[in-house]
XYZ file of N, CA and C in Angstrom:
558
model
N 36.519 -31.867 -48.211
C 35.870 -32.013 -46.616
C 36.147 -30.730 -46.169
N 35.951 -29.628 -46.029
C 36.360 -28.206 -45.817
C 34.737 -27.734 -46.292
N 34.773 -27.898 -47.507
C 33.299 -27.268 -47.914
C 32.444 -27.895 -46.889
N 32.533 -28.924 -46.865
C 31.412 -29.986 -46.126
C 31.045 -29.571 -44.515
N 32.085 -29.179 -44.077
C 31.669 -28.442 -42.972
C 31.597 -27.013 -42.986
N 31.878 -26.301 -43.652
C 31.584 -24.569 -43.444
C 29.835 -25.105 -44.224
N 29.251 -25.782 -44.764
C 28.112 -26.363 -45.218
C 27.185 -26.641 -43.659
N 27.382 -27.391 -43.018
C 27.688 -27.874 -41.585
C 27.420 -26.893 -40.898
N 28.159 -26.519 -40.493
C 27.696 -24.888 -39.901
C 27.047 -24.025 -40.567
N 26.712 -23.742 -41.723
C 25.712 -22.743 -41.775
C 24.966 -23.605 -41.725
N 24.364 -24.369 -42.392
C 22.959 -25.531 -41.571
C 23.075 -25.247 -40.006
N 23.597 -25.455 -39.216
C 23.595 -25.407 -37.691
C 23.103 -23.971 -37.436
N 23.805 -23.015 -37.959
C 23.654 -21.028 -37.871
C 22.123 -21.019 -38.264
N 21.882 -21.170 -39.532
C 20.297 -21.238 -39.717
C 19.346 -21.832 -39.162
N 19.552 -23.195 -38.286
C 19.025 -23.663 -37.402
C 18.261 -23.067 -36.141
N 19.515 -22.154 -35.664
C 19.730 -21.964 -34.577
C 18.692 -20.497 -34.568
N 18.995 -19.935 -35.693
C 18.389 -18.457 -36.182
C 16.377 -19.040 -36.422
N 16.467 -19.749 -37.045
C 14.601 -20.359 -37.170
C 14.503 -20.223 -35.315
N 15.752 -21.021 -34.847
C 14.814 -21.283 -33.082
C 14.702 -19.920 -32.817
N 15.599 -19.084 -32.959
C 15.359 -17.783 -32.066
C 13.777 -17.027 -32.909
N 14.179 -17.086 -34.292
C 13.266 -16.271 -34.193
C 12.046 -16.898 -34.251
N 11.238 -18.128 -33.687
C 10.451 -18.774 -33.687
C 10.353 -18.501 -31.842
N 11.085 -18.485 -31.623
C 10.442 -18.392 -30.102
C 10.159 -17.043 -29.648
N 11.034 -15.590 -30.514
C 10.428 -13.983 -30.391
C 8.761 -13.968 -30.973
N 8.774 -15.083 -31.819
C 7.473 -15.015 -32.521
C 6.078 -15.341 -31.632
N 6.503 -16.476 -30.754
C 5.786 -17.317 -29.444
C 5.327 -15.844 -28.501
N 6.802 -15.333 -28.219
C 6.544 -14.124 -27.150
C 5.853 -13.422 -28.383
N 5.698 -12.558 -29.131
C 4.820 -11.627 -29.412
C 3.824 -11.840 -29.644
N 2.964 -13.193 -29.911
C 2.488 -13.963 -30.014
C 1.194 -13.807 -28.884
N 2.046 -14.701 -27.644
C 1.102 -14.399 -26.429
C 0.757 -12.929 -26.367
N 2.142 -11.905 -26.275
C 1.820 -10.561 -25.994
C 0.234 -10.313 -26.699
N -0.368 -10.361 -27.762
C -1.171 -9.887 -28.345
C -2.451 -10.496 -28.219
N -1.892 -11.768 -27.625
C -3.526 -12.967 -27.532
C -3.852 -12.683 -26.371
N -3.266 -12.003 -25.415
C -3.668 -11.669 -24.077
C -4.789 -9.924 -23.602
N -6.140 -9.905 -24.686
C -6.502 -9.218 -24.445
C -7.363 -8.513 -22.935
N -7.622 -9.306 -22.354
C -8.494 -9.505 -21.222
C -7.893 -9.305 -19.875
N -6.085 -8.994 -20.148
C -5.689 -8.259 -18.944
C -6.561 -6.468 -18.502
N -6.203 -6.247 -17.529
C -7.091 -5.125 -16.845
C -6.223 -4.060 -16.684
N -6.316 -2.460 -16.898
C -5.573 -1.723 -16.865
C -5.275 -0.876 -15.866
N -3.984 -0.231 -16.270
C -3.250 0.156 -14.216
C -4.347 0.925 -13.962
N -5.045 2.057 -14.864
C -6.248 2.988 -14.124
C -7.333 1.658 -14.069
N -7.689 0.484 -13.933
C -8.566 0.282 -13.201
C -8.263 -0.564 -12.101
N -7.261 -0.482 -11.588
C -6.298 -0.633 -10.432
C -6.489 0.127 -9.332
N -7.324 0.289 -8.804
C -7.525 1.970 -7.792
C -7.746 1.007 -6.700
N -8.152 0.633 -5.812
C -8.546 0.340 -4.687
C -6.914 -1.153 -4.355
N -7.202 -1.494 -3.253
C -6.570 -2.564 -2.531
C -7.060 -3.775 -3.231
N -8.123 -3.581 -3.209
C -8.842 -5.033 -3.047
C -8.701 -5.397 -4.546
N -8.914 -4.495 -5.409
C -8.849 -4.911 -6.691
C -7.244 -5.711 -7.229
N -6.366 -5.089 -6.335
C -5.005 -5.374 -6.700
C -4.558 -6.693 -6.166
N -5.486 -7.504 -5.930
C -5.255 -8.623 -5.407
C -5.164 -9.340 -6.868
N -4.379 -10.008 -6.385
C -3.928 -11.443 -8.400
C -4.888 -12.231 -8.010
N -5.340 -12.974 -7.056
C -6.129 -14.223 -6.822
C -7.703 -13.869 -6.201
N -8.081 -12.777 -6.897
C -8.924 -11.991 -5.270
C -10.459 -13.078 -6.879
N -11.114 -13.361 -6.201
C -12.276 -14.173 -7.131
C -14.033 -13.146 -6.100
N -14.602 -13.090 -7.182
C -16.006 -13.482 -6.246
C -17.142 -13.429 -7.667
N -18.174 -14.300 -6.907
C -19.027 -15.018 -7.634
C -19.344 -13.937 -8.917
N -19.260 -13.456 -9.950
C -19.670 -12.533 -10.725
C -18.241 -12.453 -11.688
N -17.333 -13.291 -11.421
C -16.072 -13.160 -11.946
C -14.806 -13.729 -11.882
N -14.431 -14.050 -12.856
C -13.852 -15.592 -13.166
C -12.472 -15.117 -12.744
N -11.467 -15.804 -12.473
C -10.623 -16.161 -11.911
C -10.300 -14.600 -12.934
N -9.420 -13.243 -13.192
C -8.642 -12.645 -13.642
C -7.493 -12.718 -13.735
N -6.688 -11.710 -14.926
C -5.670 -11.358 -15.281
C -4.370 -12.833 -15.464
N -3.951 -12.868 -14.324
C -2.774 -13.898 -14.787
C -3.546 -15.510 -14.448
N -4.025 -15.678 -14.163
C -4.246 -16.922 -13.886
C -4.782 -17.902 -12.028
N -4.662 -19.217 -12.466
C -5.440 -19.520 -11.031
C -3.618 -19.542 -10.349
N -4.187 -19.985 -9.225
C -2.719 -20.198 -8.256
C -1.534 -21.689 -9.083
N -0.201 -21.404 -9.102
C -0.304 -22.450 -9.577
C -0.315 -23.088 -10.863
N -1.126 -22.197 -12.081
C -1.367 -22.122 -13.223
C -0.354 -22.477 -13.942
N 0.716 -23.364 -14.744
C 1.995 -22.528 -15.479
C 0.963 -22.965 -17.511
N -0.210 -23.048 -17.876
C -0.795 -22.430 -19.367
C -1.512 -21.047 -18.721
N -1.211 -19.888 -17.847
C -1.756 -18.947 -18.161
C -0.544 -18.152 -18.926
N -1.565 -17.076 -19.619
C -0.732 -16.241 -20.279
C 0.515 -15.580 -19.982
N 0.871 -15.065 -19.161
C 1.535 -14.606 -18.287
C 2.939 -15.418 -18.410
N 2.804 -16.426 -17.841
C 3.251 -17.942 -17.568
C 3.785 -18.396 -19.094
N 3.414 -18.368 -19.745
C 3.408 -18.791 -21.284
C 4.106 -17.388 -22.203
N 3.667 -16.145 -21.689
C 4.917 -15.316 -22.158
C 6.225 -15.413 -21.141
N 6.010 -15.392 -19.981
C 7.851 -15.179 -19.448
C 8.384 -16.657 -19.910
N 8.332 -17.561 -20.198
C 8.627 -19.266 -20.467
C 9.400 -18.544 -21.844
N 8.011 -18.298 -23.122
C 9.015 -17.885 -24.197
C 9.891 -16.974 -24.615
N 9.925 -15.741 -24.000
C 10.951 -14.662 -23.651
C 12.465 -15.513 -22.978
N 12.114 -16.736 -21.868
C 13.099 -17.320 -21.681
C 14.247 -17.824 -22.768
N 12.545 -18.824 -23.343
C 13.160 -19.676 -24.698
C 13.786 -18.851 -25.789
N 13.589 -17.716 -25.609
C 14.156 -16.416 -27.107
C 15.680 -16.391 -27.061
N 15.838 -16.156 -24.955
C 17.108 -15.937 -24.248
C 18.122 -16.607 -24.628
N 17.342 -17.718 -23.921
C 18.772 -18.843 -24.119
C 18.691 -19.357 -25.718
N 18.245 -18.924 -26.679
C 18.602 -18.961 -27.807
C 19.870 -17.985 -28.447
N 19.368 -16.998 -28.273
C 19.695 -16.185 -28.501
C 21.277 -15.811 -27.578
N 21.513 -16.295 -26.460
C 22.879 -16.260 -25.318
C 22.535 -14.675 -25.456
N 21.499 -13.788 -25.031
C 21.979 -12.622 -24.832
C 20.315 -12.162 -24.132
N 20.449 -10.981 -23.325
C 19.029 -10.250 -23.212
C 19.181 -8.924 -24.103
N 19.331 -8.736 -25.231
C 19.524 -7.635 -25.813
C 18.415 -7.338 -26.743
N 17.654 -8.728 -27.578
C 16.598 -8.424 -27.821
C 15.622 -8.516 -27.069
N 15.095 -8.651 -26.055
C 14.217 -8.633 -25.235
C 14.185 -8.393 -23.307
N 14.699 -6.808 -23.766
C 15.865 -6.459 -22.490
C 14.433 -6.295 -20.975
N 15.026 -6.381 -19.870
C 14.075 -6.431 -18.811
C 13.050 -5.181 -18.948
N 14.074 -4.337 -19.586
C 12.967 -2.900 -18.647
C 11.842 -2.914 -20.495
N 11.932 -3.596 -21.691
C 11.218 -3.688 -22.027
C 9.470 -4.417 -21.368
N 10.296 -5.529 -20.782
C 8.787 -6.589 -20.079
C 8.611 -5.914 -19.569
N 9.191 -4.741 -18.820
C 8.701 -4.184 -17.492
C 7.795 -3.281 -17.738
N 7.651 -2.968 -18.958
C 7.083 -1.401 -20.121
C 6.210 -1.997 -20.075
N 5.638 -3.182 -20.877
C 5.033 -3.987 -22.112
C 3.728 -4.024 -20.484
N 5.012 -4.951 -18.866
C 3.387 -5.313 -18.125
C 3.481 -3.907 -17.580
N 3.081 -2.546 -17.462
C 3.102 -0.954 -16.505
C 2.217 -0.694 -17.432
N 1.808 -0.884 -18.419
C 0.940 -0.939 -19.486
C -0.410 -1.246 -18.860
N -0.849 -2.762 -18.559
C -1.596 -2.598 -18.303
C -1.834 -3.635 -16.310
N -0.904 -3.254 -16.033
C -0.310 -3.185 -14.659
C -0.144 -2.696 -13.567
N -0.525 -2.779 -12.314
C 0.128 -2.309 -11.184
C 1.236 -2.727 -11.116
N 2.470 -2.183 -10.066
C 3.453 -2.496 -9.635
C 3.339 -3.898 -8.371
N 2.183 -3.977 -7.695
C 1.815 -4.671 -6.697
C 1.639 -6.040 -7.580
N 0.972 -6.052 -8.623
C 0.386 -7.029 -9.691
C 1.673 -7.639 -10.646
N 2.918 -6.934 -10.781
C 4.122 -7.643 -11.266
C 4.428 -7.993 -10.290
N 4.572 -7.320 -9.426
C 5.430 -8.091 -8.113
C 4.688 -9.515 -8.099
N 3.675 -9.358 -7.392
C 3.263 -10.612 -6.800
C 3.359 -11.848 -8.206
N 3.083 -11.353 -9.462
C 3.130 -11.963 -10.461
C 4.984 -13.025 -11.051
N 5.448 -12.054 -10.253
C 7.150 -12.899 -10.776
C 7.170 -13.650 -9.164
N 6.435 -13.004 -8.184
C 6.906 -14.273 -6.994
C 6.267 -15.203 -7.120
N 4.919 -15.842 -7.903
C 4.654 -16.467 -8.438
C 5.463 -17.289 -9.470
N 5.776 -16.585 -11.050
C 6.359 -17.355 -11.649
C 7.845 -17.860 -11.062
N 8.486 -17.499 -9.958
C 9.643 -17.859 -9.729
C 9.146 -19.005 -8.704
N 8.081 -19.091 -8.350
C 7.771 -20.438 -7.676
C 7.334 -21.428 -8.846
N 6.757 -21.200 -9.683
C 5.846 -22.385 -10.449
C 6.351 -22.122 -11.975
N 7.234 -21.644 -12.357
C 6.933 -21.974 -13.489
C 8.664 -21.672 -14.301
N 8.978 -21.909 -15.155
C 10.535 -22.613 -15.897
C 10.645 -21.328 -16.142
N 10.054 -20.622 -15.909
C 10.698 -18.581 -16.433
C 11.451 -17.932 -15.083
N 12.480 -18.931 -14.544
C 12.366 -18.080 -12.860
C 13.700 -17.306 -13.880
N 14.125 -16.977 -13.685
C 15.498 -16.792 -13.907
C 14.766 -14.826 -14.428
N 13.764 -15.689 -15.374
C 13.364 -14.039 -16.469
C 12.542 -13.133 -14.780
N 12.120 -14.226 -14.155
C 11.059 -13.691 -13.138
C 11.839 -12.836 -12.473
N 12.745 -13.774 -11.561
C 14.036 -13.394 -10.725
C 14.403 -11.907 -11.355
N 14.980 -11.806 -12.290
C 15.550 -10.615 -12.343
C 14.794 -9.727 -12.771
N 13.938 -10.121 -13.125
C 12.258 -9.038 -12.912
C 12.017 -8.192 -12.013
N 12.053 -9.317 -10.718
C 11.567 -8.247 -9.735
C 12.579 -7.565 -9.087
N 13.595 -8.372 -8.835
C 15.295 -7.776 -8.812
C 15.583 -6.086 -9.238
N 14.332 -5.994 -10.731
C 14.361 -4.548 -11.121
C 13.766 -4.107 -9.795
N 12.588 -4.674 -9.586
C 11.398 -3.832 -9.353
C 11.983 -3.717 -8.220
N 12.231 -4.447 -7.180
C 12.937 -4.385 -5.818
C 13.965 -2.939 -6.034
N 14.789 -3.095 -6.736
C 15.758 -1.478 -7.210
C 15.045 -0.340 -6.852
N 14.030 -0.813 -7.672
C 13.041 1.335 -8.209
C 12.311 1.567 -6.650
N 11.818 0.248 -6.216
C 11.304 0.595 -4.714
C 12.324 0.706 -3.964
N 13.632 0.991 -3.649
C 14.610 0.902 -3.020
C 14.941 2.507 -3.818
N 15.536 2.167 -4.673
C 15.785 3.584 -4.929
C 14.597 4.836 -4.510
N 13.553 4.786 -4.451
C 12.508 5.794 -4.392
C 12.239 5.498 -2.421
N 13.137 4.988 -2.156
C 13.358 5.054 -0.487
C 12.081 4.421 0.231
N 11.642 3.433 -0.467
C 10.457 2.709 0.103
C 10.428 1.331 1.427
N 9.856 1.723 2.471
C 10.494 0.821 3.722
C 9.264 0.213 3.840
N 9.722 -1.199 3.976
C 9.007 -2.327 3.953
C 7.604 -1.869 4.076
N 6.854 -0.882 5.480
C 5.975 -0.570 5.215
C 4.611 -0.747 4.628
N 5.756 0.720 3.531
C 5.548 1.525 2.467
C 5.130 -0.063 0.976
N 5.999 -0.542 1.239
C 5.981 -2.029 0.192
C 4.135 -3.470 0.461
N 4.481 -3.126 1.475
C 3.186 -3.970 2.310
C 2.004 -2.897 2.014
N 2.039 -1.379 1.725
C 0.811 -1.111 1.681
C 0.362 -1.057 -0.115
N 1.229 -0.911 -0.726
C 1.666 -0.883 -1.676
C 0.904 -2.088 -2.777
N 1.338 -3.391 -1.961
C 0.454 -4.799 -1.802
C -1.078 -4.860 -1.441
N -0.764 -3.893 -0.393
C -2.432 -4.078 -0.129
C -2.689 -5.064 0.902
N -1.658 -5.468 1.515
C -1.571 -6.166 2.958
C -1.105 -5.568 4.290
N -1.074 -6.452 5.328
C 0.231 -5.794 6.633
C 1.341 -6.628 6.364
N 1.783 -6.213 7.674
C 3.312 -6.449 7.133
C 3.290 -7.717 7.886
N 2.388 -8.209 8.843
C 2.595 -9.453 9.157
C 1.378 -10.397 8.908
N 1.484 -10.450 7.275
C 0.636 -11.229 6.355
C 0.766 -12.580 6.347
N -0.195 -13.115 5.875
C -0.360 -14.723 6.107
C -0.752 -15.435 4.564
N -0.492 -14.151 3.587
C -0.655 -14.223 2.573
C 0.736 -14.878 1.392
N 0.536 -16.028 1.966
C 2.331 -16.993 0.935
C 2.775 -16.205 0.013
N 2.164 -15.897 -0.769
C 2.425 -15.191 -1.942
C 3.253 -13.341 -1.990
N 2.492 -12.756 -0.847
C 3.024 -11.873 -0.560
C 3.460 -11.276 0.137
N 3.335 -12.367 0.967
C 4.402 -12.272 2.432
C 6.197 -12.706 1.848
N 5.925 -13.895 1.155
C 7.039 -14.103 0.128
C 7.765 -12.922 -0.620
N 7.162 -12.337 -0.907
C 7.814 -10.796 -1.461
C 8.149 -9.436 -0.879
N 7.277 -9.584 0.744
C 7.666 -8.960 1.738
C 8.927 -9.655 2.286
N 9.522 -10.361 2.371
C 11.010 -11.117 3.267
C 12.099 -11.186 2.083
N 11.547 -11.047 1.043
C 12.298 -10.846 -0.437
C 13.156 -9.829 0.010
N 12.067 -8.550 -0.478
C 12.318 -7.197 -0.358
C 13.525 -6.460 1.406
N 12.412 -7.083 2.118
C 13.067 -7.496 3.565
C 14.729 -7.688 3.542
N 15.013 -8.796 2.886
C 16.363 -9.420 2.768
C 16.676 -8.503 1.823
N 16.854 -7.557 0.383
C 17.521 -6.994 -0.027
C 18.224 -5.323 0.534
N 16.948 -4.954 1.416
C 17.140 -3.846 2.118
C 18.378 -3.934 3.370
N 18.239 -5.349 3.627
C 19.424 -5.748 4.643
C 20.474 -5.999 4.044
N 20.489 -6.417 3.204
C 21.999 -6.907 2.525
C 22.415 -5.529 2.312
N 21.609 -4.948 1.660
C 22.568 -3.012 1.209
C 22.916 -3.008 2.147
N 22.445 -2.342 3.895
C 22.483 -2.105 5.272
C 23.806 -2.835 5.321
N 23.881 -3.939 4.872
C 25.207 -4.609 5.899
C 26.746 -4.013 5.123
N 25.806 -3.758 3.457
C 27.173 -3.402 2.318
C 27.323 -1.815 3.132
N 26.952 -1.176 3.326
C 27.087 0.408 3.255
C 28.069 0.392 4.550
N 27.400 -1.000 5.502
C 28.584 -0.481 7.056
C 30.028 -1.354 6.678
N 29.835 -2.673 5.984
C 31.379 -2.499 5.308
C 32.170 -1.756 4.964
N 31.652 -1.026 4.034
C 32.231 -0.192 3.174
C 32.358 1.113 3.261
N 31.641 1.625 4.644
C 31.746 2.748 4.929
C 31.312 3.570 4.703
């Protein structure tokens, strides 16, 4: 009876490791397969930084159509979320690695918009929310005001763009929350 339990535990552990390895492989495949992403050097003007910019000569580029859960970024974030869930830790696919991978080909504005979009439409909400939190923290550490973030996003503070205004509102809430904490704790 004892030997059967050990064999059962070994099989469960083996299946768990295989599931984690497959999720990691899927995350790496999505990263390698997405060669059409623009480089950060090409994101010079605010109009080029717009996530869903479209003209007749160029199909929707970079992240996919709004609300499209089949985009490469959405698949990548979902694969990362599955991998983290299987491993029960962020150790093997940390947030700074994800950010560095995205920064190789995208501006901070693009990453913020991607995170906002994925928080609203994706199965990978937790990964996107955590990554956006780190991005907000970096902006806050640089002393960026709401107007600076709006300029980075290429919009006015009073924008009607739902995704970018969501980023501004979330960042403003973070700034307000930190100011309240400073007042409370002296």
